[in-house]
Amino acid sequence: MGRSYIVEEDVEGYLSKLCSQLTGPVTGLLIGQSSVQRDFIVMATRTPQNESADAGKSVDKEWVSEHARQVSRMLPGGLSVLGVFMVSESDAKDTLTTLRQFLFSVENLISSEQLWMPAEDDVKDCVTLHINPKTRKTVCRTFDVKDPKSVAKPADWKYQSGVCSSWATVSCWLNIDLLVPLPGSITCTKPVDDCLKEELKVWAQQIERGVCLIEGKKLPEDSEIKTGQKKNVRQTYTAQLLITPDGQMVPDVVQQCGGSLSVRGAIHSRAFLHSNKPKAKLAEKLLKRDIISTVATRVQMLLEEPQTQTEENKERKQTEQFCLPRRVFCPVKATSPLCVCDYQFSDEGLSEMTDRFKEMLDIEATEADLDITQELIAEVIESDAKAESLTEEAEPPHPWRNNYIGVAMATAVALLASAASMLYLSDA
Amino acid sequence: MVIIDSESAVILRLRGPLELKCQLDSTDVVFMQKAISTAFEALRLQVKSKSCVLAVCDSPLLIWPNKCVYEEISPETPCEDIFQWIQTNDQESGGKRTTKKKNRKCFSASVLNFSLMTEVTKPGPLSAPILTKTVQRSHFLCATLQVDCAVCSSCSDPIKDGCGRLLEALTRQLFEMEKVFLQHMRGTMVLVPEPLHFLLPEPNGLVTVVFPRDLPDKELEAQRRELHKQFELPDDKPYFRRANTFHFPNEPYKDGYLRNPHAVLTHPALDNGKVYLVQGIYSYHHYMQDRMDDNGWGCAYRSLQTICSWFKQQGYVERCVPTHKEIQQALVDVGDKQASFVGSRQWIGSIEVQAVLDQLLGVTSKIMFVSQGSKLASKGRELANHFLSEGTPVMIGGGVLAHTILGVAWSETTGEIRYLILDPHYTGAEDLQVITDKGWCGWKGPDFWDQTAYYNLCLPQRPRVI
């Protein structure tokens, strides 16, 4: 029994348009959400032109994969690249082989960037779609992308209206406060990027283990987020996340370092679920993945920027601050709660955002369509970073009170008189 | 001694890991201390902030104490009502309790466990993150502080008061941890502080002390002396060794042995009689445990193991409870037995028990000889005095059997006597219900003994140390 793809009507129009263009074969990505029972495709986007490639040369899989990687960063939780399509007159069998190659390359590249753990119940099938522009014949096949030997399986491809309309949204704003040492001793040659990435992995595990509340409640796994809601009311839910550090993970040490890196601030996270009784467990999984991805993506983007590489002057203390780009949302369609997103650096304007939405996702958006209200642009403080305080108003410490009933409670401190064996990492 | 039934109290316990991370700017000690103090101050602010969450363990209850948000309950809910929300397995260290005791004895059943969490979500919109890079040759400290606070509360106290006290205790503990941390810093070497709870005799009660985690007991003697002075405790009995830490009632013991099964028994009420019991904690050792089939010959060995477990758990020795082989080897080492004794199934008696206690634990014991079982009834005063001054379990061997005496109920005026017996001949599982129902741990009358056989009792003497 093959998979069944329910596809937004607009996608049919989009693919049709691509068919009627007379240029050579066109490839692109299919975006949506997969679940155990059904798969939904909400949009399609063609692979952008490769300016540097020779004209007439067929699209190569590196280019398609790179496009997919960038698009994947622009998709909030719940939406992902589900497959690739090709509009071409070539034989279906040849196209299938090419599409299969593209598909595996795309999935490998996207999953190599993921910091979250894959789950048992994740759907492992992705779709390839081939449309012959002359005959309009559509061939839809799926492959298990975790199995390099998998064969094509037939799948249903059905267009329907309103696929983009009935989605539930779960979102939150989340504080992040990371501090990681920079390698400093001569023996340690780990680059800065790796230190930060390792810390992000630890942080990602904390997030995955965290307790997730939806609308203030911890719901049992199989329950739905909310029942009794009218179908046409926009379903938006606020989530909360509670975490604890893992006591076992980090050994207690004092180590030599060449400095430190801190990431402090907040992010807005959003995940979409195709509603028709959205399950709490799925909402939690998708939101957590979005939280992890949005932070990892921004850190990655910042590290890729040239100005973060600095010269090291070993004697003086140098402090530099860089703003992570902020998240900006753009609706997929006017009548839909679905959004895609992008990241705006402080030196970029909104026009650059709309350009990117057009180039990557083939979305025509105006500056007015963009939602820039979810995150504020961070302000870099010139003085020491410690001046920036994330904690709220705190009362001064209470004077010690002794008002216990029955049994008195006292505390004491042990004083050490002699030197003792200590816990440390030697400098050597 | 005697367990006093005080007013219904509940212990609120809060635990959780807190990360201490900071860059230590220079090797100048003052600057380093300042950096560490700042890091501790940040933790204290976190505890007072609106993002601090107390989760009631094994329940859906969540409390934001600094925001006065109480999920599912109200701030005025009395502490005892919180127990209704807790989903438990109803199993206690391997043994099943099918009957719940209705009246809660102080410290016998009521512990409310909380775990410390941080909410990382906040209402927005908020500022996007900033990455700060500080380049400087320096040091970096990364440590995990395991905080552990316990406060006593009355069952009818509203939960918000309990939470308030827990947070105060937590703030104080962080101050103390900072103090211990800074005191033991030598250059880049640090000792991580660890909170431990001790149950002291009235009026002190449950007390929390912060010790450096990796220092063994023998290096903390000066601190213990100071604490004994502070709490006016006798200076010949340990209260603050690591083995003395308070064992919270609903925590299972990892080794699977039952502790103090006699505690659930109703003690006999004799005319003008008093009950004199073992003082402290022992483990119940009996036939067939540890995959050792000693059925029929190992009873004295098991009684000896019970006694050794008492010395370990009171903090007098660090040595683990010896195996049958180790006991036999000790007897060979002192010249009491031939080498072929090791691995055999030969019985031992009180004299051997005394020898092994001396050899392996450095503990001396008195031997009491009773020429006939019927004469044991007249040993009430001596046994009462033993439990008063030593408080150790007593091994008794005679006829063909060995037992452990955990206490006596004795009336000075009528001479009536009962013996609290722990029987090592039990071969079943660690089921508290069965063990107490069937009398494997229970009160026996003078007719329990073989009236004509002679008996030797080994009465271990506790060392006078702290």
Coordinates of C-alpha atoms in Angstrom, one line a residue, chain B residues 217-435:
Chain B
D217 CA 35.5 11.4 56.3
K218 CA 38.9 11.2 57.9
E219 CA 39.9 14.6 56.5
L220 CA 36.8 16.3 57.9
E221 CA 37.3 15.5 61.5
A222 CA 37.9 19.1 62.5
Q223 CA 34.7 20.2 60.9
R224 CA 32.7 17.5 62.6
R225 CA 34.2 18.5 66.0
E226 CA 33.0 22.1 65.3
L227 CA 29.6 20.8 64.4
H228 CA 29.3 18.7 67.5
K229 CA 30.1 21.7 69.6
Q230 CA 27.6 23.9 67.7
F231 CA 24.8 21.4 68.2
E232 CA 25.8 20.3 71.6
L233 CA 26.2 16.7 70.7
P234 CA 28.2 14.1 72.7
D235 CA 31.7 13.8 71.4
D236 CA 31.9 10.0 71.5
K237 CA 29.3 9.1 68.8
P238 CA 29.4 10.0 65.1
Y239 CA 26.6 12.1 63.8
F240 CA 28.2 13.8 60.7
R241 CA 30.0 11.0 58.9
R242 CA 28.8 10.4 55.4
A243 CA 27.2 7.1 56.4
N244 CA 25.1 9.0 58.9
T245 CA 23.3 11.0 56.3
F246 CA 19.6 10.8 56.7
H247 CA 17.8 8.3 54.6
F248 CA 14.6 9.7 53.3
P249 CA 11.6 7.4 54.0
N250 CA 10.4 6.8 50.5
E251 CA 13.8 6.3 48.8
P252 CA 14.6 2.7 48.0
Y253 CA 18.1 1.4 49.0
K254 CA 20.1 0.5 45.9
D255 CA 21.5 -2.7 47.4
G256 CA 18.0 -4.2 47.9
Y257 CA 18.3 -5.1 51.5
L258 CA 15.5 -4.2 53.9
R259 CA 16.4 -1.6 56.6
N260 CA 15.1 -1.8 60.2
P261 CA 12.1 -4.1 59.5
H262 CA 11.3 -3.9 63.2
A263 CA 10.2 -0.3 62.8
V264 CA 6.8 -1.3 61.5
L265 CA 6.0 -3.5 64.5
T266 CA 3.8 -2.6 67.4
H267 CA 6.0 -3.0 70.5
P268 CA 4.6 -4.9 73.5
A269 CA 3.2 -2.9 76.4
L270 CA 4.2 -4.6 79.6
D271 CA 3.1 -3.5 83.0
N272 CA 5.6 -0.9 84.1
G273 CA 7.7 -2.1 81.2
K274 CA 9.9 -0.2 78.8
V275 CA 11.1 -1.0 75.4
Y276 CA 14.9 -0.9 74.7
L277 CA 15.9 -1.1 71.1
V278 CA 18.9 -1.1 68.8
Q279 CA 19.8 2.5 68.0
G280 CA 20.3 3.3 64.3
I281 CA 20.1 1.5 61.1
Y282 CA 20.9 -2.1 60.1
S283 CA 20.2 -4.3 57.1
Y284 CA 18.4 -7.6 57.3
H285 CA 20.8 -10.4 56.3
H286 CA 19.4 -13.9 56.0
Y287 CA 19.7 -17.3 54.3
M288 CA 20.0 -17.5 50.5
Q289 CA 20.8 -13.8 49.9
D290 CA 23.6 -12.7 47.5
R291 CA 23.1 -16.0 45.6
M292 CA 24.7 -17.8 48.5
D293 CA 23.0 -21.0 49.5
D294 CA 23.8 -21.2 53.2
N295 CA 20.5 -22.8 54.2
G296 CA 21.1 -24.9 57.3
W297 CA 24.5 -23.6 58.3
G298 CA 24.9 -19.9 57.7
C299 CA 22.7 -18.4 60.4
A300 CA 25.5 -17.1 62.6
Y301 CA 27.2 -15.7 59.5
R302 CA 24.1 -13.8 58.6
S303 CA 23.7 -12.5 62.1
L304 CA 27.3 -11.3 61.9
Q305 CA 26.5 -9.6 58.6
T306 CA 23.6 -7.8 60.2
I307 CA 25.9 -6.5 62.9
C308 CA 28.5 -5.4 60.4
S309 CA 25.9 -3.6 58.4
W310 CA 25.0 -1.6 61.6
F311 CA 28.6 -0.5 62.1
K312 CA 28.9 0.6 58.5
Q313 CA 25.6 2.5 58.4
Q314 CA 26.4 4.3 61.6
G315 CA 29.6 5.5 60.1
Y316 CA 32.0 3.6 62.3
V317 CA 33.6 1.6 59.5
E318 CA 33.8 2.1 55.7
R319 CA 34.3 -1.6 55.0
C320 CA 31.5 -3.4 53.2
V321 CA 29.6 -6.2 54.9
P322 CA 31.8 -9.3 54.6
T323 CA 30.9 -12.3 52.6
H324 CA 30.9 -15.8 54.1
K325 CA 34.4 -16.5 52.6
E326 CA 35.8 -13.2 54.0
I327 CA 34.4 -14.1 57.4
Q328 CA 36.0 -17.5 57.2
Q329 CA 39.3 -16.1 56.0
A330 CA 39.4 -13.6 58.9
L331 CA 39.1 -16.6 61.3
V332 CA 42.0 -18.3 59.5
D333 CA 44.0 -15.1 59.7
V334 CA 43.7 -14.8 63.4
G335 CA 44.7 -18.4 63.8
D336 CA 41.3 -19.6 65.0
K337 CA 40.7 -22.0 62.2
Q338 CA 42.7 -24.1 59.7
A339 CA 43.1 -22.9 56.1
S340 CA 40.6 -25.6 55.0
F341 CA 37.9 -23.7 56.8
V342 CA 37.6 -21.3 54.0
G343 CA 34.9 -22.5 51.5
S344 CA 33.5 -25.0 54.0
R345 CA 30.0 -25.1 55.5
Q346 CA 31.0 -25.2 59.1
W347 CA 29.0 -23.3 61.7
I348 CA 30.4 -20.5 63.8
G349 CA 29.4 -19.3 67.2
S350 CA 29.5 -16.2 69.4
I351 CA 33.2 -16.5 70.0
E352 CA 34.0 -16.6 66.3
V353 CA 31.6 -13.6 65.8
Q354 CA 33.6 -11.7 68.4
A355 CA 36.9 -12.6 66.7
V356 CA 35.7 -11.5 63.3
L357 CA 34.3 -8.2 64.5
D358 CA 37.7 -7.5 66.1
Q359 CA 39.7 -8.6 63.1
L360 CA 37.7 -7.0 60.2
L361 CA 36.1 -4.0 61.9
G362 CA 38.3 -3.3 64.9
V363 CA 35.3 -3.7 67.1
T364 CA 35.5 -5.3 70.6
S365 CA 32.6 -7.3 72.0
K366 CA 31.5 -8.7 75.3
I367 CA 30.4 -12.3 75.7
M368 CA 27.5 -13.2 77.9
F369 CA 27.2 -16.8 78.9
V370 CA 23.9 -18.3 79.9
S371 CA 23.9 -21.8 81.2
Q372 CA 20.3 -22.6 80.4
G373 CA 17.8 -21.0 78.1
S374 CA 15.4 -20.6 81.0
K375 CA 17.9 -18.2 82.6
L376 CA 17.7 -15.8 79.7
A377 CA 14.5 -14.4 81.3
S378 CA 16.6 -12.9 84.1
K379 CA 18.9 -11.1 81.8
G380 CA 16.5 -8.2 81.2
R381 CA 18.5 -5.6 83.0
E382 CA 21.7 -6.5 81.3
L383 CA 20.2 -6.5 77.9
A384 CA 18.4 -3.2 78.6
N385 CA 21.6 -1.6 79.6
H386 CA 23.3 -2.9 76.5
F387 CA 20.8 -1.3 74.3
L388 CA 20.9 1.9 76.3
S389 CA 24.6 2.4 76.2
E390 CA 25.8 0.5 73.1
G391 CA 22.6 0.2 71.0
T392 CA 24.2 -2.5 68.8
P393 CA 22.4 -5.7 67.6
V394 CA 23.2 -8.7 69.6
M395 CA 24.1 -12.1 68.2
I396 CA 22.9 -15.1 70.2
G397 CA 23.9 -18.7 69.6
G398 CA 22.9 -21.8 71.4
G399 CA 21.5 -25.2 70.8
V400 CA 21.8 -25.5 67.0
L401 CA 20.5 -22.0 66.2
A402 CA 21.8 -18.5 65.9
H403 CA 19.6 -15.4 66.1
T404 CA 19.9 -11.6 66.3
I405 CA 18.4 -9.8 69.2
L406 CA 17.4 -6.2 68.3
G407 CA 15.8 -5.2 71.6
V408 CA 14.0 -6.1 74.7
A409 CA 10.8 -5.1 76.4
W410 CA 11.3 -5.5 80.1
S411 CA 9.5 -4.6 83.3
E412 CA 11.7 -4.0 86.2
T413 CA 8.9 -4.6 88.7
T414 CA 7.2 -7.7 87.2
G415 CA 10.3 -9.2 85.5
E416 CA 8.2 -9.8 82.4
I417 CA 10.4 -9.9 79.3
R418 CA 10.1 -10.0 75.6
Y419 CA 12.8 -10.3 73.0
L420 CA 12.8 -8.6 69.6
I421 CA 14.3 -11.2 67.3
L422 CA 15.6 -11.0 63.8
D423 CA 15.7 -14.4 62.4
P424 CA 18.5 -15.2 59.8
H425 CA 16.8 -18.5 58.9
Y426 CA 14.4 -16.8 56.5
T427 CA 14.9 -18.0 52.9
G428 CA 12.4 -15.8 51.0
A429 CA 12.4 -12.5 49.2
E430 CA 12.8 -9.0 50.8
D431 CA 9.1 -8.7 51.4
L432 CA 8.5 -6.6 54.5
Q433 CA 4.9 -7.8 54.8
V434 CA 5.8 -11.5 54.9
I435 CA 8.8 -11.0 57.2

